Tab-separated table of C-alpha atoms and ligand atoms in Angstrom:
chain	number	residue	atom	x	y	z
A	1	MET	CA	10.245	25.802	1.875
A	2	SER	CA	10.172	29.436	0.948
A	3	ALA	CA	12.454	31.374	-1.348
A	4	THR	CA	13.103	34.131	1.138
A	5	PHE	CA	12.759	32.892	4.715
A	6	LYS	CA	13.528	29.591	6.407
A	7	THR	CA	10.583	27.342	7.214
A	8	LEU	CA	9.992	24.732	9.897
A	9	ASP	CA	10.680	21.779	7.573
A	10	GLU	CA	14.223	23.073	7.074
A	11	LEU	CA	15.073	22.708	10.780
A	12	ASP	CA	16.133	19.511	12.478
A	13	LEU	CA	13.652	19.212	15.360
A	14	LYS	CA	14.491	15.638	16.428
A	15	ASN	CA	15.062	15.617	20.197
A	16	LYS	CA	15.845	19.332	20.063
A	17	ARG	CA	15.012	22.042	22.563
A	18	VAL	CA	12.926	24.291	20.301
A	19	LEU	CA	12.509	27.894	21.465
A	20	LEU	CA	9.168	28.903	19.989
A	21	ARG	CA	8.490	32.654	19.978
A	22	ALA	CA	4.725	32.711	20.380
A	23	ASP	CA	2.273	35.532	20.882
A	24	LEU	CA	0.647	34.598	24.175
A	25	ASN	CA	-0.391	38.202	24.748
A	26	VAL	CA	-4.030	37.140	24.891
A	27	PRO	CA	-6.931	38.822	26.688
A	28	VAL	CA	-7.338	37.528	30.250
A	29	ALA	CA	-10.108	38.290	32.767
A	30	ASP	CA	-10.127	36.896	36.324
A	31	GLY	CA	-7.163	34.663	35.514
A	32	LYS	CA	-8.905	33.069	32.507
A	33	VAL	CA	-8.118	33.508	28.816
A	34	THR	CA	-11.198	35.046	27.153
A	35	ASP	CA	-10.090	34.747	23.507
A	36	ALA	CA	-7.693	31.938	22.549
A	37	THR	CA	-7.452	32.748	18.799
A	38	ARG	CA	-3.730	33.485	19.007
A	39	ILE	CA	-3.078	30.241	20.892
A	40	GLU	CA	-5.136	28.233	18.374
A	41	ARG	CA	-2.883	29.429	15.584
A	42	LEU	CA	0.189	28.007	17.371
A	43	VAL	CA	-1.158	24.482	17.592
A	44	PRO	CA	0.133	23.147	14.215
A	45	THR	CA	3.704	24.255	14.984
A	46	ILE	CA	3.604	22.846	18.528
A	47	ARG	CA	2.274	19.522	17.204
A	48	GLU	CA	5.065	19.372	14.625
A	49	ILE	CA	7.711	19.899	17.310
A	50	VAL	CA	6.152	17.305	19.623
A	51	LYS	CA	5.837	14.829	16.739
A	52	HIS	CA	9.612	14.978	16.328
A	53	ASP	CA	10.186	14.450	20.072
A	54	GLY	CA	11.372	18.027	20.335
A	55	LYS	CA	10.637	20.086	23.434
A	56	ALA	CA	8.368	23.013	22.517
A	57	ILE	CA	9.552	25.854	24.761
A	58	LEU	CA	7.250	28.825	24.305
A	59	LEU	CA	8.489	32.331	24.969
A	60	SER	CA	6.338	35.421	24.726
A	61	HIS	CA	5.644	38.853	26.108
A	62	PHE	CA	2.445	39.491	28.049
A	63	GLY	CA	1.096	42.950	28.857
A	64	ARG	CA	3.376	45.799	29.859
A	65	PRO	CA	5.261	44.909	33.070
A	66	LYS	CA	7.887	47.552	32.115
A	67	GLY	CA	10.977	45.383	32.541
A	68	LYS	CA	10.166	44.212	36.087
A	69	VAL	CA	8.927	40.959	37.571
A	70	ASP	CA	5.241	41.576	38.226
A	71	PRO	CA	3.060	38.556	39.143
A	72	GLN	CA	-0.089	40.044	37.583
A	73	PHE	CA	1.674	39.700	34.199
A	74	SER	CA	2.906	36.147	34.771
A	75	LEU	CA	2.450	33.813	31.812
A	76	GLU	CA	1.588	31.039	34.248
A	77	GLN	CA	-2.059	32.120	33.870
A	78	VAL	CA	-2.194	31.207	30.157
A	79	CYS	CA	-0.731	27.684	30.557
A	80	GLU	CA	-4.139	26.115	31.077
A	81	ALA	CA	-5.421	27.628	27.809
A	82	VAL	CA	-2.320	26.386	25.944
A	83	ALA	CA	-2.968	22.906	27.375
A	84	ASN	CA	-6.631	23.056	26.338
A	85	GLU	CA	-5.850	24.168	22.785
A	86	THR	CA	-3.003	21.703	22.206
A	87	GLY	CA	-4.559	18.808	24.121
A	88	HIS	CA	-1.150	18.327	25.731
A	89	PRO	CA	0.023	18.863	29.316
A	90	VAL	CA	1.907	22.142	29.685
A	91	GLY	CA	4.657	22.920	32.182
A	92	PHE	CA	5.451	26.432	33.366
A	93	VAL	CA	9.076	27.522	33.728
A	94	ALA	CA	9.629	30.509	36.029
A	95	THR	CA	12.585	32.835	35.510
A	96	ASP	CA	13.428	36.483	36.107
A	97	TRP	CA	15.589	36.365	32.957
A	98	THR	CA	18.632	37.555	34.933
A	99	ASP	CA	19.665	34.076	35.977
A	100	VAL	CA	18.346	31.291	33.755
A	101	SER	CA	20.119	28.354	35.432
A	102	GLY	CA	16.874	27.175	37.083
A	103	ALA	CA	15.054	27.351	33.762
A	104	GLN	CA	17.896	25.426	32.094
A	105	ALA	CA	17.593	22.637	34.666
A	106	ALA	CA	13.784	22.513	34.342
A	107	ILE	CA	14.020	22.222	30.551
A	108	GLU	CA	16.754	19.592	30.846
A	109	SER	CA	14.645	17.396	33.115
A	110	ALA	CA	11.484	17.630	30.949
A	111	PRO	CA	11.009	14.533	28.765
A	112	PRO	CA	11.159	14.703	24.942
A	113	GLY	CA	7.877	15.923	23.434
A	114	SER	CA	7.148	18.254	26.383
A	115	VAL	CA	5.352	21.559	25.975
A	116	LEU	CA	6.704	24.287	28.282
A	117	VAL	CA	5.880	27.973	28.721
A	118	LEU	CA	8.653	30.290	29.886
A	119	GLU	CA	7.956	33.351	32.020
A	120	ASN	CA	7.075	36.718	30.401
A	121	THR	CA	10.063	37.995	28.399
A	122	ARG	CA	9.174	41.567	29.372
A	123	PHE	CA	10.034	40.851	33.010
A	124	HIS	CA	13.547	41.951	31.964
A	125	PRO	CA	14.256	45.422	30.492
A	126	GLY	CA	16.620	43.808	27.977
A	127	GLU	CA	13.664	42.371	26.049
A	128	GLU	CA	12.413	45.669	24.640
A	129	ALA	CA	16.009	46.979	24.354
A	130	ASN	CA	16.933	44.020	22.088
A	131	ASN	CA	19.770	43.407	24.550
A	132	PRO	CA	22.396	40.936	23.248
A	133	GLU	CA	23.245	39.468	26.701
A	134	LEU	CA	19.587	38.686	27.383
A	135	ALA	CA	19.328	37.126	23.917
A	136	GLN	CA	22.373	34.973	24.785
A	137	ARG	CA	20.678	33.768	27.972
A	138	MET	CA	17.543	32.960	25.984
A	139	ALA	CA	19.635	31.114	23.394
A	140	SER	CA	21.223	28.988	26.153
A	141	LEU	CA	17.763	27.450	26.727
A	142	GLY	CA	17.356	26.066	23.196
A	143	ASP	CA	19.026	24.362	20.262
A	144	VAL	CA	16.898	25.926	17.521
A	145	TYR	CA	14.565	28.947	17.269
A	146	VAL	CA	11.167	29.148	15.617
A	147	ASN	CA	9.155	32.359	15.353
A	148	ASP	CA	5.379	32.001	15.080
A	149	ALA	CA	4.507	35.472	16.345
A	150	PHE	CA	3.899	37.619	13.255
A	151	SER	CA	1.946	40.055	15.433
A	152	ALA	CA	5.154	40.856	17.366
A	153	ALA	CA	7.428	40.914	14.306
A	154	HIS	CA	7.348	44.703	13.859
A	155	ARG	CA	9.345	45.038	17.084
A	156	ALA	CA	13.097	44.474	17.285
A	157	HIS	CA	13.110	42.873	20.735
A	158	ALA	CA	15.524	40.305	22.188
A	159	SER	CA	13.088	37.413	21.715
A	160	THR	CA	12.022	38.449	18.190
A	161	GLU	CA	15.251	39.789	16.687
A	162	ALA	CA	18.594	39.301	18.488
A	163	LEU	CA	17.778	35.714	19.476
A	164	ALA	CA	16.991	34.748	15.860
A	165	HIS	CA	20.639	35.403	14.929
A	166	LEU	CA	22.036	33.151	17.670
A	167	LEU	CA	20.448	29.803	16.789
A	168	PRO	CA	19.340	28.037	13.597
A	169	ALA	CA	16.070	29.927	12.997
A	170	ALA	CA	12.882	29.490	10.966
A	171	ALA	CA	9.331	30.729	10.612
A	172	GLY	CA	6.689	28.563	12.283
A	173	LEU	CA	3.651	27.354	10.353
A	174	ALA	CA	1.408	30.258	11.423
A	175	MET	CA	4.091	32.822	10.560
A	176	GLN	CA	4.660	31.094	7.215
A	177	ALA	CA	0.938	31.160	6.376
A	178	GLU	CA	0.768	34.833	7.291
A	179	LEU	CA	3.839	35.780	5.216
A	180	GLU	CA	2.629	33.827	2.208
A	181	ALA	CA	-0.816	35.441	2.410
A	182	LEU	CA	0.730	38.905	2.654
A	183	GLU	CA	3.022	38.141	-0.265
A	184	SER	CA	-0.052	37.331	-2.380
A	185	GLY	CA	-1.623	40.638	-1.283
A	186	LEU	CA	1.105	43.182	-1.997
A	187	GLY	CA	4.392	41.356	-2.599
A	188	LYS	CA	3.639	39.536	-5.837
A	189	PRO	CA	-0.102	40.084	-6.228
A	190	LYS	CA	-2.261	39.153	-9.148
A	191	LYS	CA	-3.045	42.514	-10.764
A	192	PRO	CA	-5.083	44.672	-10.839
A	193	VAL	CA	-4.823	45.269	-7.087
A	194	ILE	CA	-7.063	47.597	-5.170
A	195	ALA	CA	-6.612	48.716	-1.602
A	196	ILE	CA	-9.560	49.700	0.551
A	197	VAL	CA	-8.567	51.973	3.406
A	198	GLY	CA	-10.919	53.459	5.951
A	199	GLY	CA	-11.033	54.309	9.608
A	200	ALA	CA	-11.139	57.462	11.589
A	201	LYS	CA	-8.098	59.506	10.701
A	202	VAL	CA	-5.632	60.261	7.943
A	203	SER	CA	-2.975	61.179	10.530
A	204	SER	CA	-2.552	57.579	11.726
A	205	LYS	CA	-2.327	56.216	8.178
A	206	ILE	CA	-0.220	58.701	6.176
A	207	ASP	CA	2.684	56.255	5.675
A	208	LEU	CA	0.223	53.577	4.672
A	209	LEU	CA	-1.501	55.730	2.040
A	210	GLU	CA	1.834	57.002	0.690
A	211	ASN	CA	3.098	53.451	0.230
A	212	LEU	CA	-0.127	52.059	-1.215
A	213	VAL	CA	-0.446	54.639	-4.001
A	214	THR	CA	2.925	53.462	-5.363
A	215	LYS	CA	1.934	49.776	-5.227
A	216	VAL	CA	-1.742	49.408	-6.144
A	217	ASP	CA	-3.850	50.184	-9.204
A	218	GLY	CA	-6.731	51.668	-7.246
A	219	LEU	CA	-7.074	53.075	-3.743
A	220	VAL	CA	-10.531	53.332	-2.192
A	221	ILE	CA	-10.622	55.807	0.678
A	222	GLY	CA	-13.601	55.659	3.006
A	223	GLY	CA	-14.489	56.261	6.635
A	224	GLY	CA	-13.700	59.446	8.507
A	225	MET	CA	-10.423	59.824	6.645
A	226	ALA	CA	-12.267	60.323	3.348
A	227	ASN	CA	-13.721	63.550	4.808
A	228	THR	CA	-10.233	65.042	4.990
A	229	PHE	CA	-9.740	64.286	1.306
A	230	LEU	CA	-13.166	65.695	0.390
A	231	HIS	CA	-12.415	68.857	2.376
A	232	ALA	CA	-9.020	69.153	0.629
A	233	GLN	CA	-10.835	69.020	-2.710
A	234	GLY	CA	-13.031	71.928	-1.708
A	235	TYR	CA	-16.171	70.111	-0.571
A	236	SER	CA	-17.892	71.202	2.601
A	237	VAL	CA	-18.103	68.292	5.062
A	238	GLY	CA	-20.279	70.031	7.673
A	239	LYS	CA	-19.614	68.794	11.202
A	240	SER	CA	-17.988	65.549	10.040
A	241	LEU	CA	-14.817	64.246	11.603
A	242	ALA	CA	-12.069	65.715	9.378
A	243	GLU	CA	-8.448	66.719	9.895
A	244	LYS	CA	-8.560	69.998	8.019
A	245	ASP	CA	-4.916	70.752	8.845
A	246	LEU	CA	-3.978	67.701	6.760
A	247	ALA	CA	-5.522	69.033	3.545
A	248	GLU	CA	-2.082	69.535	1.989
A	249	THR	CA	-1.024	66.019	2.955
A	250	ALA	CA	-4.168	64.680	1.310
A	251	LEU	CA	-3.455	66.633	-1.883
A	252	ARG	CA	0.167	65.433	-1.884
A	253	ILE	CA	-1.026	61.807	-1.630
A	254	MET	CA	-3.442	62.420	-4.518
A	255	ASP	CA	-0.634	63.920	-6.646
A	256	LYS	CA	1.593	60.969	-5.867
A	257	ALA	CA	-1.223	58.638	-6.915
A	258	VAL	CA	-1.505	60.401	-10.278
A	259	ASP	CA	2.280	60.092	-10.782
A	260	SER	CA	2.132	56.374	-9.939
A	261	GLY	CA	-0.904	55.593	-12.089
A	262	CYS	CA	-3.072	54.759	-9.080
A	263	ALA	CA	-6.741	55.733	-9.283
A	264	ILE	CA	-8.095	57.247	-6.070
A	265	ILE	CA	-11.719	56.382	-5.419
A	266	LEU	CA	-13.467	58.660	-2.937
A	267	PRO	CA	-17.095	58.493	-1.793
A	268	ILE	CA	-19.561	60.259	-4.087
A	269	ASP	CA	-22.459	60.144	-1.638
A	270	ALA	CA	-22.768	59.843	2.109
A	271	VAL	CA	-25.104	58.858	4.927
A	272	VAL	CA	-25.397	61.938	7.137
A	273	ALA	CA	-26.686	62.190	10.705
A	274	TRP	CA	-26.977	65.043	13.183
A	275	HIS	CA	-26.044	63.043	16.268
A	276	PHE	CA	-23.136	60.640	16.745
A	277	LYS	CA	-25.233	57.765	18.041
A	278	ALA	CA	-26.990	54.620	16.883
A	279	ASP	CA	-30.482	54.629	15.360
A	280	THR	CA	-30.600	58.393	14.941
A	281	PRO	CA	-32.369	59.931	11.891
A	282	THR	CA	-30.206	60.016	8.745
A	283	ARG	CA	-30.336	61.437	5.218
A	284	LEU	CA	-28.467	60.685	2.071
A	285	TYR	CA	-26.490	63.476	0.389
A	286	GLY	CA	-24.162	63.799	-2.581
A	287	VAL	CA	-20.719	64.818	-1.302
A	288	ASP	CA	-21.157	68.181	-3.039
A	289	ALA	CA	-24.209	68.994	-0.903
A	290	ILE	CA	-23.509	67.896	2.671
A	291	ASP	CA	-25.683	69.693	5.215
A	292	ASN	CA	-23.688	72.248	7.232
A	293	ASP	CA	-24.867	70.812	10.550
A	294	GLY	CA	-24.605	67.157	9.495
A	295	MET	CA	-21.956	64.506	10.023
A	296	ILE	CA	-20.892	61.970	7.389
A	297	LEU	CA	-21.035	58.603	9.144
A	298	ASP	CA	-21.045	56.138	6.244
A	299	ILE	CA	-20.639	55.901	2.490
A	300	GLY	CA	-23.869	55.965	0.470
A	301	PRO	CA	-25.347	53.503	-2.072
A	302	SER	CA	-23.838	55.186	-5.157
A	303	SER	CA	-20.403	54.965	-3.554
A	304	ILE	CA	-21.005	51.302	-2.754
A	305	GLU	CA	-21.938	50.679	-6.377
A	306	ARG	CA	-18.852	52.522	-7.622
A	307	ILE	CA	-16.562	50.557	-5.272
A	308	THR	CA	-18.102	47.144	-5.959
A	309	GLY	CA	-17.513	47.896	-9.657
A	310	ALA	CA	-13.847	48.538	-8.903
A	311	ILE	CA	-13.688	45.307	-6.880
A	312	ASP	CA	-15.126	43.419	-9.863
A	313	ASP	CA	-12.292	44.729	-12.041
A	314	ALA	CA	-9.635	43.635	-9.533
A	315	HIS	CA	-7.914	40.311	-8.912
A	316	THR	CA	-6.552	41.281	-5.484
A	317	VAL	CA	-7.986	43.365	-2.651
A	318	VAL	CA	-6.130	44.471	0.481
A	319	TRP	CA	-8.282	46.054	3.154
A	320	ASN	CA	-7.717	48.016	6.335
A	321	GLY	CA	-10.258	50.161	8.124
A	322	PRO	CA	-14.064	50.459	8.072
A	323	MET	CA	-16.007	52.649	5.602
A	324	GLY	CA	-18.097	54.231	8.352
A	325	ALA	CA	-18.852	54.279	12.062
A	326	PHE	CA	-19.649	50.577	11.739
A	327	GLU	CA	-20.137	49.965	15.480
A	328	MET	CA	-23.465	51.847	15.287
A	329	ASN	CA	-26.579	50.915	13.319
A	330	PRO	CA	-27.134	51.917	10.474
A	331	PHE	CA	-23.614	53.230	9.796
A	332	ASP	CA	-22.302	49.690	9.302
A	333	ALA	CA	-24.158	49.321	5.972
A	334	GLY	CA	-21.338	50.463	3.651
A	335	THR	CA	-18.682	48.337	5.340
A	336	VAL	CA	-20.977	45.297	5.485
A	337	ALA	CA	-22.025	45.601	1.808
A	338	LEU	CA	-18.416	45.843	0.609
A	339	ALA	CA	-17.223	43.067	2.925
A	340	LYS	CA	-19.949	40.740	1.633
A	341	HIS	CA	-19.099	41.615	-1.954
A	342	VAL	CA	-15.403	40.880	-1.433
A	343	ALA	CA	-16.325	37.604	0.284
A	344	ARG	CA	-18.590	36.616	-2.637
A	345	ARG	CA	-15.938	37.345	-5.274
A	346	THR	CA	-13.366	35.462	-3.197
A	347	HIS	CA	-15.710	32.486	-2.889
A	348	GLU	CA	-16.224	32.509	-6.676
A	349	GLY	CA	-12.457	32.247	-7.117
A	350	LYS	CA	-12.246	35.662	-8.772
A	351	LEU	CA	-10.412	37.506	-6.027
A	352	VAL	CA	-7.551	37.158	-3.570
A	353	SER	CA	-8.592	39.122	-0.476
A	354	VAL	CA	-6.309	40.042	2.395
A	355	ALA	CA	-7.476	42.125	5.341
A	356	GLY	CA	-6.079	43.059	8.717
A	357	GLY	CA	-5.961	45.412	11.671
A	358	GLY	CA	-8.004	45.394	14.879
A	359	ASP	CA	-11.116	47.287	13.782
A	360	THR	CA	-11.132	45.626	10.396
A	361	VAL	CA	-11.263	42.143	11.918
A	362	ALA	CA	-14.141	43.290	14.145
A	363	ALA	CA	-15.955	44.825	11.142
A	364	LEU	CA	-15.558	41.682	9.019
A	365	ALA	CA	-16.745	39.533	11.922
A	366	HIS	CA	-19.752	41.862	12.284
A	367	ALA	CA	-20.476	41.371	8.555
A	368	GLY	CA	-20.239	37.605	9.101
A	369	VAL	CA	-17.477	37.146	6.522
A	370	LYS	CA	-14.306	36.935	8.609
A	371	ASP	CA	-13.614	33.402	7.405
A	372	ALA	CA	-14.653	34.100	3.805
A	373	PHE	CA	-11.619	36.219	2.913
A	374	THR	CA	-8.467	34.573	1.554
A	375	TYR	CA	-6.637	35.736	4.669
A	376	VAL	CA	-7.483	37.884	7.665
A	377	SER	CA	-4.552	38.959	9.785
A	378	THR	CA	-5.237	39.492	13.476
A	379	ALA	CA	-1.925	41.327	13.859
A	380	GLY	CA	-2.597	45.046	14.389
A	381	GLY	CA	0.680	46.990	14.348
A	382	ALA	CA	2.637	44.406	12.358
A	383	PHE	CA	-0.049	44.256	9.643
A	384	LEU	CA	-0.111	48.051	9.330
A	385	GLU	CA	3.681	48.304	9.144
A	386	TRP	CA	3.656	45.613	6.483
A	387	MET	CA	1.040	47.635	4.533
A	388	GLU	CA	3.262	50.683	4.986
A	389	GLY	CA	6.022	48.759	3.191
A	390	LYS	CA	8.331	48.766	6.213
A	391	PRO	CA	10.675	45.845	6.849
A	392	LEU	CA	9.606	43.884	9.953
A	393	PRO	CA	12.667	43.123	12.129
A	394	GLY	CA	11.291	39.776	13.329
A	395	VAL	CA	10.778	38.660	9.723
A	396	GLU	CA	14.037	40.116	8.409
A	397	ALA	CA	15.898	38.059	11.030
A	398	LEU	CA	14.472	34.841	9.529
A	399	LYS	CA	15.618	35.612	6.009
A	400	LYS	CA	18.084	33.316	4.324
B	501	AMP	P1	-9.158	53.108	12.692
B	501	AMP	O1	-8.808	52.569	14.049
B	501	AMP	O2	-8.348	54.268	12.262
B	501	AMP	O3	-9.247	52.011	11.645
B	501	AMP	O4	-10.612	53.717	12.837
B	501	AMP	C1	-11.734	52.941	13.107
B	501	AMP	C2	-12.809	53.818	13.653
B	501	AMP	O5	-13.164	54.801	12.709
B	501	AMP	C3	-14.072	53.068	13.976
B	501	AMP	O6	-14.264	53.128	15.361
B	501	AMP	C4	-15.158	53.818	13.227
B	501	AMP	O7	-16.320	54.020	14.001
B	501	AMP	C5	-14.508	55.144	12.935
B	501	AMP	N1	-15.084	55.802	11.771
B	501	AMP	C6	-15.174	55.319	10.531
B	501	AMP	N2	-15.799	56.181	9.727
B	501	AMP	C7	-16.141	57.253	10.470
B	501	AMP	C8	-16.824	58.490	10.204
B	501	AMP	N3	-17.270	58.772	8.981
B	501	AMP	N4	-16.962	59.357	11.217
B	501	AMP	C9	-16.500	59.046	12.443
B	501	AMP	N5	-15.856	57.904	12.766
B	501	AMP	C10	-15.686	57.014	11.783
């Protein structure tokens, strides 16, 4: 049960055809799934459906076939991985989504408790157009609809949005866990809340920063994007990555933070190198004395100390983006130190920690603490849009 959206336990699954919107858009090489994390997360919902003698009928997009049937994007190739993860035989149901009568018959003849995977929803242009007729055809294949694909919820597509209005609909267990974790991060968080935002550029995260300063008590800005803020404040950042044309945007965000009572925490020292590569000589500088030929590639130890202090004062941390060029030694040090600190405070029960976004998951995994946060979202775009405060169409459609 949830106050805002319907959950699986509120649907009657007994002997029902359950259309389960999954995210089967998993990495595949030579016809084999190379990372089954997204499939793993579907297992509890599939088991629940099977337990009630429902038919779990998975529908998902896969790659970018651009609205045409294209065998290289067939979902048939992920069926084996779904079978392996669920420990249940899996049937594949082909369709071009123009005529679904064959799919209807296949689903009809499958026994109760079957697990089936329907063909790629993006084989029809109506999927990305949120086309009502396509949604109707999808709806004709099920009795109820369950969405367990948070990572696709920022898109209003036929299988994520229109379809949810045509059948009794609920969030699956993975979607529910994700929404509850996010709610504890920014929805109704335990205050004080600090956000840690890093990554390469301000330009890709303007909406995110603008929203966060109105919601959180402190905003830590690190990574390449901090250089733009330092430049805007009159510091010289040498040859560092910086979007100097966004200086005014940076100042506007800082003004908005002051108006909202949000403290902005910028680096006070930096690890500088003269070449953008691993294991190159480095030196530590205060941000007021960056070498003209140098590049800021990580936050320095005084910054780490300042930020860990802020983390100690907080009850909730939301995190997106690395503090430095973490893929290269030694520029991972700032990100790793902060990630370990957040993990420690979380472990001690002092902090709720929510992180997400592609590079962030990789950085936390690199620091060895991916499973030590309260919640790590593997959804890229959907997580960012959630952090930007935007309504997610696939979630809105599940609301009571
Ligand atoms: P994003 O996808 O925006 O989260 O950016 C992540 C990328 O930002 C990573 O590939 C990092 O290597 C890069 N990055 C972080 N800090 C810096 C920096 N100071 N200079 C250059 N690149 C950076």
